[in-house]
PDB file of C-alpha atoms in Angstrom:
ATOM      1  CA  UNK A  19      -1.166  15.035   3.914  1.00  0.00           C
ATOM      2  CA  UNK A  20       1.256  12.876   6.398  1.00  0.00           C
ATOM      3  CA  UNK A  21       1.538   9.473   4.498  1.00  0.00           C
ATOM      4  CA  UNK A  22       2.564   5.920   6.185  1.00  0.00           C
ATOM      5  CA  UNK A  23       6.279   5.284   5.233  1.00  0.00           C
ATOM      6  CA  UNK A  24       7.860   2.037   4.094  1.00  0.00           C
ATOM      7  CA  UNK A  25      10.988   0.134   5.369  1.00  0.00           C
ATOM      8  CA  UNK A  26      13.357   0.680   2.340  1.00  0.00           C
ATOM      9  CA  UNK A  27      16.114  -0.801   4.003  1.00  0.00           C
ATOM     10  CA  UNK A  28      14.203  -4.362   4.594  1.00  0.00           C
ATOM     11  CA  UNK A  29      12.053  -4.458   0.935  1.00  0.00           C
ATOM     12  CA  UNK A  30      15.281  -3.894  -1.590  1.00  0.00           C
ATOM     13  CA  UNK A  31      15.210  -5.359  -5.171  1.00  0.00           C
ATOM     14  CA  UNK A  32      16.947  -8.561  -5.799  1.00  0.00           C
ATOM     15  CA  UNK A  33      20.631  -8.011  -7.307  1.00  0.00           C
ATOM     16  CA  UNK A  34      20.033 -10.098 -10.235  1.00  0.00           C
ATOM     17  CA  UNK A  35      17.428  -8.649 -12.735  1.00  0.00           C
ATOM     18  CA  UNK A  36      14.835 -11.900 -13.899  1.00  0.00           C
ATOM     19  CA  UNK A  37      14.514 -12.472 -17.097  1.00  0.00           C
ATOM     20  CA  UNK A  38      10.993 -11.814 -19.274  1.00  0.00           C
ATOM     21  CA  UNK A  39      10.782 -14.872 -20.813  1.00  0.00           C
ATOM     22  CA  UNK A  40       8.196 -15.485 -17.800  1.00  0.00           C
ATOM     23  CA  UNK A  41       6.554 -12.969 -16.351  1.00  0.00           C
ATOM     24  CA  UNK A  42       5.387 -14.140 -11.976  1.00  0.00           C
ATOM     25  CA  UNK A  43       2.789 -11.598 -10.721  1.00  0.00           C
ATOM     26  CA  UNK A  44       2.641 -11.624  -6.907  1.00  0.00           C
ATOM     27  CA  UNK A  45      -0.628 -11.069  -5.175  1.00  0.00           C
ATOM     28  CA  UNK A  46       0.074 -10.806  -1.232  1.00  0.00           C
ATOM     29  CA  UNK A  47      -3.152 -10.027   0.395  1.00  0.00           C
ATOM     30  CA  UNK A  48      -5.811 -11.436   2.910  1.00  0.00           C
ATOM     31  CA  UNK A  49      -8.240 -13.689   0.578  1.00  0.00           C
ATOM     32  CA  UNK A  50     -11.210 -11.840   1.690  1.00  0.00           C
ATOM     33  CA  UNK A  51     -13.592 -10.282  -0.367  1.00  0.00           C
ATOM     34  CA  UNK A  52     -12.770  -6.815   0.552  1.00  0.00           C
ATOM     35  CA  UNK A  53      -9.266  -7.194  -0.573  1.00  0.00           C
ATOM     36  CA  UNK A  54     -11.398  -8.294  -3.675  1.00  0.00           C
ATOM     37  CA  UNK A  55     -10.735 -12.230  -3.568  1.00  0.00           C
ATOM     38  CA  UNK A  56     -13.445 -12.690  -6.165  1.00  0.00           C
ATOM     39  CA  UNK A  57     -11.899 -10.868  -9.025  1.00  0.00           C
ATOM     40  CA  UNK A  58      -8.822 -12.494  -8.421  1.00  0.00           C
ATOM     41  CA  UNK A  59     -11.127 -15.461  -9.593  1.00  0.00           C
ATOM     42  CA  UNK A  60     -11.718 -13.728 -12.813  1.00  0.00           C
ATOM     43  CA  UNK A  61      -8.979 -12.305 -13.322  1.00  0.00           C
ATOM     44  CA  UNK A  62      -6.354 -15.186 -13.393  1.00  0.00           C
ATOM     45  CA  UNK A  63      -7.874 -17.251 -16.103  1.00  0.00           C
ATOM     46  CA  UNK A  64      -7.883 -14.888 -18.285  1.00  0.00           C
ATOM     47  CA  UNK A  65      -4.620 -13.362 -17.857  1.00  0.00           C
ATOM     48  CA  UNK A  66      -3.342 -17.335 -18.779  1.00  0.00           C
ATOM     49  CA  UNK A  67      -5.402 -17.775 -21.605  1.00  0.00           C
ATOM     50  CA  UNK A  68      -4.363 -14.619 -23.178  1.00  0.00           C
ATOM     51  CA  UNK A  69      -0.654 -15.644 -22.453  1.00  0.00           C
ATOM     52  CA  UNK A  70      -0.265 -19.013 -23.024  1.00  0.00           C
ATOM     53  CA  UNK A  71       3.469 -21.265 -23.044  1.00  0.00           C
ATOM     54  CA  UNK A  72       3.501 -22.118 -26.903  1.00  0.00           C
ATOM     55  CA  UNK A  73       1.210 -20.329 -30.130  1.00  0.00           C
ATOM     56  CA  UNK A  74       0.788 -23.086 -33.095  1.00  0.00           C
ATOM     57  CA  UNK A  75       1.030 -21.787 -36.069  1.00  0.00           C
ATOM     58  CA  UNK A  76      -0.824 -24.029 -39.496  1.00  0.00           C
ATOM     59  CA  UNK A  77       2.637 -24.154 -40.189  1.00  0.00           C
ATOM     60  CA  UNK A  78       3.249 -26.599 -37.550  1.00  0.00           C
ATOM     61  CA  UNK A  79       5.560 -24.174 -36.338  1.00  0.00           C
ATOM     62  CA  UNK A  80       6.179 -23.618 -32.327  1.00  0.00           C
ATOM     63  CA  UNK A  81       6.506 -19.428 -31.512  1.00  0.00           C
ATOM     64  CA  UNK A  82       7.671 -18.655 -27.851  1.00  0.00           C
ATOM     65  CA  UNK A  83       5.912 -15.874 -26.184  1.00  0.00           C
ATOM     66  CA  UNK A  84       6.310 -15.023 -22.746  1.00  0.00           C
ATOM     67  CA  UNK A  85       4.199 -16.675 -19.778  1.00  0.00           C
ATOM     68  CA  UNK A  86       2.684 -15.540 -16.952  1.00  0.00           C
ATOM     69  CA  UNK A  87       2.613 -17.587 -13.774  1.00  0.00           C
ATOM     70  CA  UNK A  88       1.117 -15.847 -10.465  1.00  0.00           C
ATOM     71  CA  UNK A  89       2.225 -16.759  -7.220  1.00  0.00           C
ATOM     72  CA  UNK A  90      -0.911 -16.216  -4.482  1.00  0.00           C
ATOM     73  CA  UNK A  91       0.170 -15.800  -0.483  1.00  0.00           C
ATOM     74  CA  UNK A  92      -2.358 -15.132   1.988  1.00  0.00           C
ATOM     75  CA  UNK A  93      -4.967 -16.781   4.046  1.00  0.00           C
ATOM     76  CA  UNK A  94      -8.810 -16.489   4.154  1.00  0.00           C
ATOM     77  CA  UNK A  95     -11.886 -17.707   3.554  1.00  0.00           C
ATOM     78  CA  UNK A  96     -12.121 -16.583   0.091  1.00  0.00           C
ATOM     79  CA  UNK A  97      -9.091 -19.309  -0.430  1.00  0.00           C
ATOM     80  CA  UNK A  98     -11.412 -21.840  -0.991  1.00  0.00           C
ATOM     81  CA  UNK A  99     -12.734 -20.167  -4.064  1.00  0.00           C
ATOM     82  CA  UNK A 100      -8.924 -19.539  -5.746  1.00  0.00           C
ATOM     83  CA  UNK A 101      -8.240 -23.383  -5.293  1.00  0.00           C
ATOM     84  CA  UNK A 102     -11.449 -24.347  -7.055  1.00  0.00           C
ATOM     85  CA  UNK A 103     -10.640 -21.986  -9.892  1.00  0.00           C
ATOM     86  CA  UNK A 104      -7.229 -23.298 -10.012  1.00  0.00           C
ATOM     87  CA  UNK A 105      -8.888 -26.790 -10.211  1.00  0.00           C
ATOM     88  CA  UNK A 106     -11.406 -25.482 -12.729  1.00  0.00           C
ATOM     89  CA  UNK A 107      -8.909 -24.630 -14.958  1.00  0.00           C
ATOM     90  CA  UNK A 108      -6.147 -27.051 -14.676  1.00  0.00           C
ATOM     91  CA  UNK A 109      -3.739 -24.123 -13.754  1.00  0.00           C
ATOM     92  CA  UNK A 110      -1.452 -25.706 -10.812  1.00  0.00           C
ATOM     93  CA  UNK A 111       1.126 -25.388 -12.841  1.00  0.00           C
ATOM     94  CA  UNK A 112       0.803 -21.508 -13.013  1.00  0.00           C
ATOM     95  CA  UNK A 113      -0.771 -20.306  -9.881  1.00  0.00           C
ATOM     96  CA  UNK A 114       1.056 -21.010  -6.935  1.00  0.00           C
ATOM     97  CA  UNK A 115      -0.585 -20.888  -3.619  1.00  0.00           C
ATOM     98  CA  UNK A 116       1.797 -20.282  -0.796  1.00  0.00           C
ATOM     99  CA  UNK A 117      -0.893 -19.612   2.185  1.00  0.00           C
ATOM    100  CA  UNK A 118       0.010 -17.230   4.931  1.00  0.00           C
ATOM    101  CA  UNK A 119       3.005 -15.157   4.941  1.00  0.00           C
ATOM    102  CA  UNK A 120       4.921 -13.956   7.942  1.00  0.00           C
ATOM    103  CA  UNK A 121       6.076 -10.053   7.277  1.00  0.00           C
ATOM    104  CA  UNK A 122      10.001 -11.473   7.606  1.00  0.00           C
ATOM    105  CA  UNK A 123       9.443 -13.071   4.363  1.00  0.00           C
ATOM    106  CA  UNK A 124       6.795 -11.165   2.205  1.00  0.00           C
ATOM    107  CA  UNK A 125      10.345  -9.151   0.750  1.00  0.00           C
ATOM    108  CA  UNK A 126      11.509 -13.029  -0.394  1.00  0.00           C
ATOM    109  CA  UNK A 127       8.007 -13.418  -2.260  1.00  0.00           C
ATOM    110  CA  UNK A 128       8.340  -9.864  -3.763  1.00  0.00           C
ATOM    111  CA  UNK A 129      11.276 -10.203  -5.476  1.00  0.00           C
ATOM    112  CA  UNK A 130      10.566 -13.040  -7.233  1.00  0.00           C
ATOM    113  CA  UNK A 131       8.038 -11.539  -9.095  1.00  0.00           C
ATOM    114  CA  UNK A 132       8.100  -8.744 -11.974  1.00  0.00           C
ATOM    115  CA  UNK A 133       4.305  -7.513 -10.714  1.00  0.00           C
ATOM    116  CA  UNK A 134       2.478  -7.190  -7.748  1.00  0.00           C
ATOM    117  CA  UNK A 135      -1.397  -7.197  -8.664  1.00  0.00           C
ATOM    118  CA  UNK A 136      -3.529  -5.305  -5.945  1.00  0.00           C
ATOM    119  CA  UNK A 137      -7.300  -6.237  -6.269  1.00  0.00           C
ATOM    120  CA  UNK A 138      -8.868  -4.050  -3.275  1.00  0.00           C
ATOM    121  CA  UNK A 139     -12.518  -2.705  -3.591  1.00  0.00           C
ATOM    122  CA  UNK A 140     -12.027  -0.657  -0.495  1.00  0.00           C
ATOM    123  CA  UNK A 141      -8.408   0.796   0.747  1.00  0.00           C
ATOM    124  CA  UNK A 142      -7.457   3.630   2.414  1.00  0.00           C
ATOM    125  CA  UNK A 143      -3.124   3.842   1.914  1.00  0.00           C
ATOM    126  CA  UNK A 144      -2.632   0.208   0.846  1.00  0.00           C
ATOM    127  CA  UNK A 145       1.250  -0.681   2.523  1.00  0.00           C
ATOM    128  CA  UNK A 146       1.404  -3.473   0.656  1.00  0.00           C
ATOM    129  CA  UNK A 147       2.175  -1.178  -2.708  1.00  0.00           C
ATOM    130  CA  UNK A 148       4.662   0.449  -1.275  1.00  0.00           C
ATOM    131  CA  UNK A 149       6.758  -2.595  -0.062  1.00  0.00           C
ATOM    132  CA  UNK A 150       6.364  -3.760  -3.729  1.00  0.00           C
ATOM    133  CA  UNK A 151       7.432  -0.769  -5.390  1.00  0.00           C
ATOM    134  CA  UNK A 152      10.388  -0.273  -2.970  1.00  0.00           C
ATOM    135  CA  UNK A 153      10.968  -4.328  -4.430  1.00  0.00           C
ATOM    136  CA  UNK A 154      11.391  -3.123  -7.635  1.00  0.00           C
ATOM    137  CA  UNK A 155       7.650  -4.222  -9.040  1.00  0.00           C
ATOM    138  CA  UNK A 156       5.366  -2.593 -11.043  1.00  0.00           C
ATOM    139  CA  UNK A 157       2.351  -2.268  -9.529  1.00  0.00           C
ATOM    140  CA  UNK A 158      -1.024  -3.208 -10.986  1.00  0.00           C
ATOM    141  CA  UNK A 159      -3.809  -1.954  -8.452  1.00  0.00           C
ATOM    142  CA  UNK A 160      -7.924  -0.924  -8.647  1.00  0.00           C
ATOM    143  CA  UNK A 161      -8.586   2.956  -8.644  1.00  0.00           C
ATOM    144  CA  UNK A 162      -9.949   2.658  -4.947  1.00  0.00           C
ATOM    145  CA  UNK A 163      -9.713   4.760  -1.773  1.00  0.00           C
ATOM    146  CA  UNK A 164      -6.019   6.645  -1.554  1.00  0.00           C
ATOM    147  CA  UNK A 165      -4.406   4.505  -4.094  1.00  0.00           C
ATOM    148  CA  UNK A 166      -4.242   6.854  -6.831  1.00  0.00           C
ATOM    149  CA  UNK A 167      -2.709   8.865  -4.651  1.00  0.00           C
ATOM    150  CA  UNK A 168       0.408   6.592  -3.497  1.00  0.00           C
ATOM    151  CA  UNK A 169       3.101   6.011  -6.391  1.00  0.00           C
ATOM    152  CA  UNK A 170       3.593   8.320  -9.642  1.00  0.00           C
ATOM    153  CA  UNK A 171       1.695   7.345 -12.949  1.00  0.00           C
ATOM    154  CA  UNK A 172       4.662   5.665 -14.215  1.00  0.00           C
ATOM    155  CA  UNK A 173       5.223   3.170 -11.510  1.00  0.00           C
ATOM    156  CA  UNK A 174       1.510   1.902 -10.895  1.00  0.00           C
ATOM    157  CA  UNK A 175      -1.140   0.852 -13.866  1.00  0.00           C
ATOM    158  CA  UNK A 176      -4.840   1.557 -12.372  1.00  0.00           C
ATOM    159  CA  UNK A 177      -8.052  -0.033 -13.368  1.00  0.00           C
ATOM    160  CA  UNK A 178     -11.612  -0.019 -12.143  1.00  0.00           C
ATOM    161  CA  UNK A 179     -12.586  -2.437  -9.694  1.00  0.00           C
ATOM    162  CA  UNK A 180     -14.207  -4.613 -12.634  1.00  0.00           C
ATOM    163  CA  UNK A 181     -12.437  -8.341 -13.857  1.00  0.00           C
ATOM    164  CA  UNK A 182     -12.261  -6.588 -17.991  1.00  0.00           C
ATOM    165  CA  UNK A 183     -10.434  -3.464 -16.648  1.00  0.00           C
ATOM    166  CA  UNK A 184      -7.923  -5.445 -14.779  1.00  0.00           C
ATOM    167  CA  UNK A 185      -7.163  -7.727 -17.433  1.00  0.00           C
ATOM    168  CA  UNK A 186      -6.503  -4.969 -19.697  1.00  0.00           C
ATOM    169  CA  UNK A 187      -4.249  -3.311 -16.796  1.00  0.00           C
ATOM    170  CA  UNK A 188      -2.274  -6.627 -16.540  1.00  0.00           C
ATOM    171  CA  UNK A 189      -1.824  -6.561 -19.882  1.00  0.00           C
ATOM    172  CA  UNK A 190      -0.213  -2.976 -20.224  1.00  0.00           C
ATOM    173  CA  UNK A 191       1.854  -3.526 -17.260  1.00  0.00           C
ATOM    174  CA  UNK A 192       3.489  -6.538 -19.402  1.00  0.00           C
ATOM    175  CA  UNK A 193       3.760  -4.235 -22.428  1.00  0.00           C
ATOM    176  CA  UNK A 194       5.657  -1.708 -20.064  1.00  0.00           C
ATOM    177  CA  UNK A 195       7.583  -4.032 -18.144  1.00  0.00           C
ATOM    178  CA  UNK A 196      10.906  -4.034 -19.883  1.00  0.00           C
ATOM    179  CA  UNK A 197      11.209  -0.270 -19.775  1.00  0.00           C
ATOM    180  CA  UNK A 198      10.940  -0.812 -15.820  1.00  0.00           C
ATOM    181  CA  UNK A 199      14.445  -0.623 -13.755  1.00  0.00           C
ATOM    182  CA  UNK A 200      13.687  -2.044 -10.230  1.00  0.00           C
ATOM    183  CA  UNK A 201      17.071  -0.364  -8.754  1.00  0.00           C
ATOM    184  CA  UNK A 202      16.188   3.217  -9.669  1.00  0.00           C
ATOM    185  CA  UNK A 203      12.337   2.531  -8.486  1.00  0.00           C
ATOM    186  CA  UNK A 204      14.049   1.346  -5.544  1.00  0.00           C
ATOM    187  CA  UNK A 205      15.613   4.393  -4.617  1.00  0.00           C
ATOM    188  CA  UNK A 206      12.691   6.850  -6.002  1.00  0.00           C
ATOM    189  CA  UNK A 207      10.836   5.090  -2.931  1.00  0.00           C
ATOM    190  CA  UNK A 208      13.619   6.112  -1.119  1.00  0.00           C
ATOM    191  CA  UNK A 209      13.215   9.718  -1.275  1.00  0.00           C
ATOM    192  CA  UNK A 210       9.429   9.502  -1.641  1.00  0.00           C
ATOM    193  CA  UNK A 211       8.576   7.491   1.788  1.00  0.00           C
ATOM    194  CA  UNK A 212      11.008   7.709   4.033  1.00  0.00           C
ATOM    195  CA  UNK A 213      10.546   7.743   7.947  1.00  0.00           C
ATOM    196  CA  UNK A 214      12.534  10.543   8.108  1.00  0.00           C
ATOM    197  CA  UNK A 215      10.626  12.595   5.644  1.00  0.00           C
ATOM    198  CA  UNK A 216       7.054  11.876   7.586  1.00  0.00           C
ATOM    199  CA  UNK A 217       8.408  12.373  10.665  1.00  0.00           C
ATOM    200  CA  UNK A 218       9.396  15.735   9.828  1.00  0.00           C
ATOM    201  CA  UNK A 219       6.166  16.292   7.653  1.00  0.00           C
ATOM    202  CA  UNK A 220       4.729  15.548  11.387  1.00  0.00           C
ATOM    203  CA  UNK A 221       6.476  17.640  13.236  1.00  0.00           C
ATOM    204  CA  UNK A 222       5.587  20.255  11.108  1.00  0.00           C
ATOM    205  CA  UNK A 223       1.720  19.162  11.881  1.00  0.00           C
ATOM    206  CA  UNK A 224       2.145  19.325  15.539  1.00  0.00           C
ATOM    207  CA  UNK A 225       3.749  22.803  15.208  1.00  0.00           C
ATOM    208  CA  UNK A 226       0.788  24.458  13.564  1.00  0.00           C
ATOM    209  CA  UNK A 227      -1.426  22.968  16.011  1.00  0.00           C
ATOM    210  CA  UNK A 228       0.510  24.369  18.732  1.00  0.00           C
ATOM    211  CA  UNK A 229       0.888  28.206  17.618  1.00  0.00           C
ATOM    212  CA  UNK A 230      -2.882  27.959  16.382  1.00  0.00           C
ATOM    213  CA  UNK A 231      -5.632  29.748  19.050  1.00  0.00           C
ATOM    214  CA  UNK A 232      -7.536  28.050  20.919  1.00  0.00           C
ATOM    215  CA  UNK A 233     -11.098  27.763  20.082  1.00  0.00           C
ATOM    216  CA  UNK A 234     -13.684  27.232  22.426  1.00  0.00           C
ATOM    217  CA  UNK A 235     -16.704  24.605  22.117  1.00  0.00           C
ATOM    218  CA  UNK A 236     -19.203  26.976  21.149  1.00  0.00           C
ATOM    219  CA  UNK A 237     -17.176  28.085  18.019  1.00  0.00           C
ATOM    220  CA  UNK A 238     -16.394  24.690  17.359  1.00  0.00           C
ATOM    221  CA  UNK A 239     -20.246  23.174  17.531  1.00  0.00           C
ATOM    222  CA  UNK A 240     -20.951  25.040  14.204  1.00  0.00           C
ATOM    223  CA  UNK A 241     -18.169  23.343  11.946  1.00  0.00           C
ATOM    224  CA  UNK A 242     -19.410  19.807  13.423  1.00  0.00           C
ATOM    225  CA  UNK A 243     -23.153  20.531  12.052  1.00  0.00           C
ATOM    226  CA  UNK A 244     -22.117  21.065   8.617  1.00  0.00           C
ATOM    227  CA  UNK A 245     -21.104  17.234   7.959  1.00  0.00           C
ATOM    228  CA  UNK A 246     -24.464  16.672   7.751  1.00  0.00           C
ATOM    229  CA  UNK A 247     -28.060  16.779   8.772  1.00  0.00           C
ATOM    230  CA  UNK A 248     -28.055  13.162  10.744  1.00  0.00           C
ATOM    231  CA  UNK A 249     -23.735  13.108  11.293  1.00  0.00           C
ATOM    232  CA  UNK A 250     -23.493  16.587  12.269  1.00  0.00           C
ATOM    233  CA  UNK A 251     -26.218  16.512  15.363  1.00  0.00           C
ATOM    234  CA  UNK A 252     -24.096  13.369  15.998  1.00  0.00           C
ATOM    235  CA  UNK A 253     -21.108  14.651  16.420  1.00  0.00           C
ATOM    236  CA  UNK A 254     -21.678  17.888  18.316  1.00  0.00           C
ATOM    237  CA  UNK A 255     -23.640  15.553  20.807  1.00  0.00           C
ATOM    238  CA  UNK A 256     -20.724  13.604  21.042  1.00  0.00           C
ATOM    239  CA  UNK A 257     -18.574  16.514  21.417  1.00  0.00           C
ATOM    240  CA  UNK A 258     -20.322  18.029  24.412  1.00  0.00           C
ATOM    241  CA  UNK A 259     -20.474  14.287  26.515  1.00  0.00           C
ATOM    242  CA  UNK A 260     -16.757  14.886  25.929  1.00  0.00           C
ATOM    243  CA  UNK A 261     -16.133  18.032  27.071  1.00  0.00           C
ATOM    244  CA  UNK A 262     -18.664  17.358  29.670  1.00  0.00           C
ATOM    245  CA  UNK A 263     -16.275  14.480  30.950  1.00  0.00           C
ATOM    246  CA  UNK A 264     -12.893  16.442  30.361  1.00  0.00           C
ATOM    247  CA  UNK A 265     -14.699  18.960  33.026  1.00  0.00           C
ATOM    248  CA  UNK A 266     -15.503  16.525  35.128  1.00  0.00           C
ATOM    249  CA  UNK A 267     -11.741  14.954  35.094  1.00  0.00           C
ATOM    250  CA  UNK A 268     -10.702  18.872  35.904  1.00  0.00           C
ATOM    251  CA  UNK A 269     -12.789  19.191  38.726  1.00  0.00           C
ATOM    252  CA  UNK A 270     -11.680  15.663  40.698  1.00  0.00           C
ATOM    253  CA  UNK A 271      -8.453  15.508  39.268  1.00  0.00           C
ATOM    254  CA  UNK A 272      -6.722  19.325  39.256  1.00  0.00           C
ATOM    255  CA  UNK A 273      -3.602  20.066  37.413  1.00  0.00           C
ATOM    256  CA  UNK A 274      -1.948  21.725  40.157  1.00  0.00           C
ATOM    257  CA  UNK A 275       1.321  20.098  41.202  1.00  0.00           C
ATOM    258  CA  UNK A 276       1.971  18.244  37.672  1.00  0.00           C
ATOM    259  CA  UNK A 277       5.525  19.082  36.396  1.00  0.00           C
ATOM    260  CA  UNK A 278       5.123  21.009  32.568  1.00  0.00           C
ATOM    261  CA  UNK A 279       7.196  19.356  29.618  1.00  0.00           C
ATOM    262  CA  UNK A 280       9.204  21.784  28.421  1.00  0.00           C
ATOM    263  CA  UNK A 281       9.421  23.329  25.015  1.00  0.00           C
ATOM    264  CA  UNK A 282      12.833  22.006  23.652  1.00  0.00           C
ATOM    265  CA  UNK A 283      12.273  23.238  20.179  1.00  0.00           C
ATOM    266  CA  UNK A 284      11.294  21.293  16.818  1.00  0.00           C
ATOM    267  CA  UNK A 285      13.272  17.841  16.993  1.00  0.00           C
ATOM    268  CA  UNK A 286      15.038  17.514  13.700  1.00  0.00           C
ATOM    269  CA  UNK A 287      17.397  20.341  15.087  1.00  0.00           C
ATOM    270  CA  UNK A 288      18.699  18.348  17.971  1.00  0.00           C
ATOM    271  CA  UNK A 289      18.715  14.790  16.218  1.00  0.00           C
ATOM    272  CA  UNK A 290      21.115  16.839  13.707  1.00  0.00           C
ATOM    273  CA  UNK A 291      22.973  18.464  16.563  1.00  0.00           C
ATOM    274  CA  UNK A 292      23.377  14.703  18.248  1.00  0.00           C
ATOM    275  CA  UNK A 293      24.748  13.739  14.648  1.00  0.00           C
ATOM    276  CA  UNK A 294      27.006  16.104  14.908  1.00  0.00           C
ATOM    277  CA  UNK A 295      28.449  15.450  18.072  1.00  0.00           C
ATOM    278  CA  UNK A 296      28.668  12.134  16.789  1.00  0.00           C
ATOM    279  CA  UNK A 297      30.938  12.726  13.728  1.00  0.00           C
ATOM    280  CA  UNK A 298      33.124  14.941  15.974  1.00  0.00           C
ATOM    281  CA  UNK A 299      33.933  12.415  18.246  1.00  0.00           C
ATOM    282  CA  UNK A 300      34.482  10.030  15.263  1.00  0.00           C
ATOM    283  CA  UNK A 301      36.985  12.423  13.917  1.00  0.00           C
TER     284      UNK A 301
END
């Protein structure tokens, strides 16, 4: 598996550590319903009822617990429905709707949050975790597509794609929070996704691919037929239009006369060779 990579350069933790006392969850995410707008709608007034500003006691007695505000950016038509539940609830006070957010300044949003709350019911990578983790967030995310898959157990709190399950998620992310250092998550994303790392992972890819034997179409048909009885007549048909076209590109098009790249060897050996040259003439 080659996974995407994240920037960790451009999403860094803030320097100052916030304080607990109020606990922001970021949600950055296209309001549609396949980034799962509608438990978002669910979800939020709940969370605040379950952590409210002040607990009265019969004693008359005022006991501070923390609160949890959530700070929304993102555009879409499932926006409408997040206003009206803000509206519903009286809760413009704790849910902050910032609209659309250019890319420059989704790191600005991240840090000043303790959570970012992913509420997808389809993904395939999800980015967007990545940039939070590198943030320093704890990540609170639906067990969907790759996602389980993306950050170790003890940086990401999963929960079924169901507005019960994420509440209870929220809730043991808060539980867990104080135990969370965003500067050494910071540089575990580091060594987990950097650019570096998948381009090499690639490299090594392409390699196989290129010492591998070729195998012609007619050992290839078979494999296509197994992924399924509709899919797999599919694809073989597909298949042969293509390699009906690549022949007919051959015939009017020759390669005769077109100048072969050459085989310089796997690339990580000369960008470390060009390093070196590098520090020599800086010595």
């Amino acid at each position: 598996m080659v996974p995407n990579a994240v920037d960790t350069a451009m999403f860094t933790p803030s320097s100052n550590r916030l304080s607990c006392d109020e606990i922001i969850i970021i949600v950055i995410s296209r309001l549609v319903y396949r980034k799962g707008a509608d438990l978002l709608v669910e979800v939020i007034p709940e969370v605040c009822r379950l952590f409210p500003k002040w607990i009265m006691f019969p004693q008359s007695i005022n006991l501070w617990i923390c609160q949890v505000r959530f700070i929304v950016g993102g555009d879409g038509p499932k926006r409408v429905r997040l206003e009206e539940m803000r509206e519903k609830f009286s809760l413009q006070d704790r849910v902050e709707m910032l609209g659309a957010v250019p890319h420059a300044q989704v790191r600005s949003v991240l840090i000043s949050g303790h959570i970012f709350l992913n509420s997808s019911l389809t993904e395939a990578f999800c980015i967007a975790i990545l940039e939070a983790a590198s943030c320093g967030l704890l990540t609170v995310s639906t067990r969907v597509g790759g996602v389980p898959e993306v950050l170790p157990d003890d940086m990401i709190v999963l929960a079924e794609p169901d507005p019960e399950d994420m509440v209870r998620a929220v809730r043991q992310a808060i539980d867990i929070l104080p135990g969370i250092d965003p500067q050494i998550m910071h540089r575990r994303m580091k060594k987990l996704y950097s650019w570096d790392d998948v381009a090499k992972r690639t490299e090594i890819v392409y390699d196989r691919a290129m010492q591998s034997s070729n195998t012609n179409l007619l050992d290839r048909l078979p494999r296509y037929l197994t992924c399924g009885a509709w899919a797999g007549k599919l694809f073989c048909l597909v298949m042969i239009i293509n390699y009906l076209v690549w022949c007919l590109l051959e015939f009017l098009q020759p390669a005769e006369g077109i100048e072969e790249v050459p085989d310089i060897g796997p690339l990580h050996i000369h960008s470390d060779s060009v390093d070196d040259q590098c520090e020599a003439q800086r010595n």
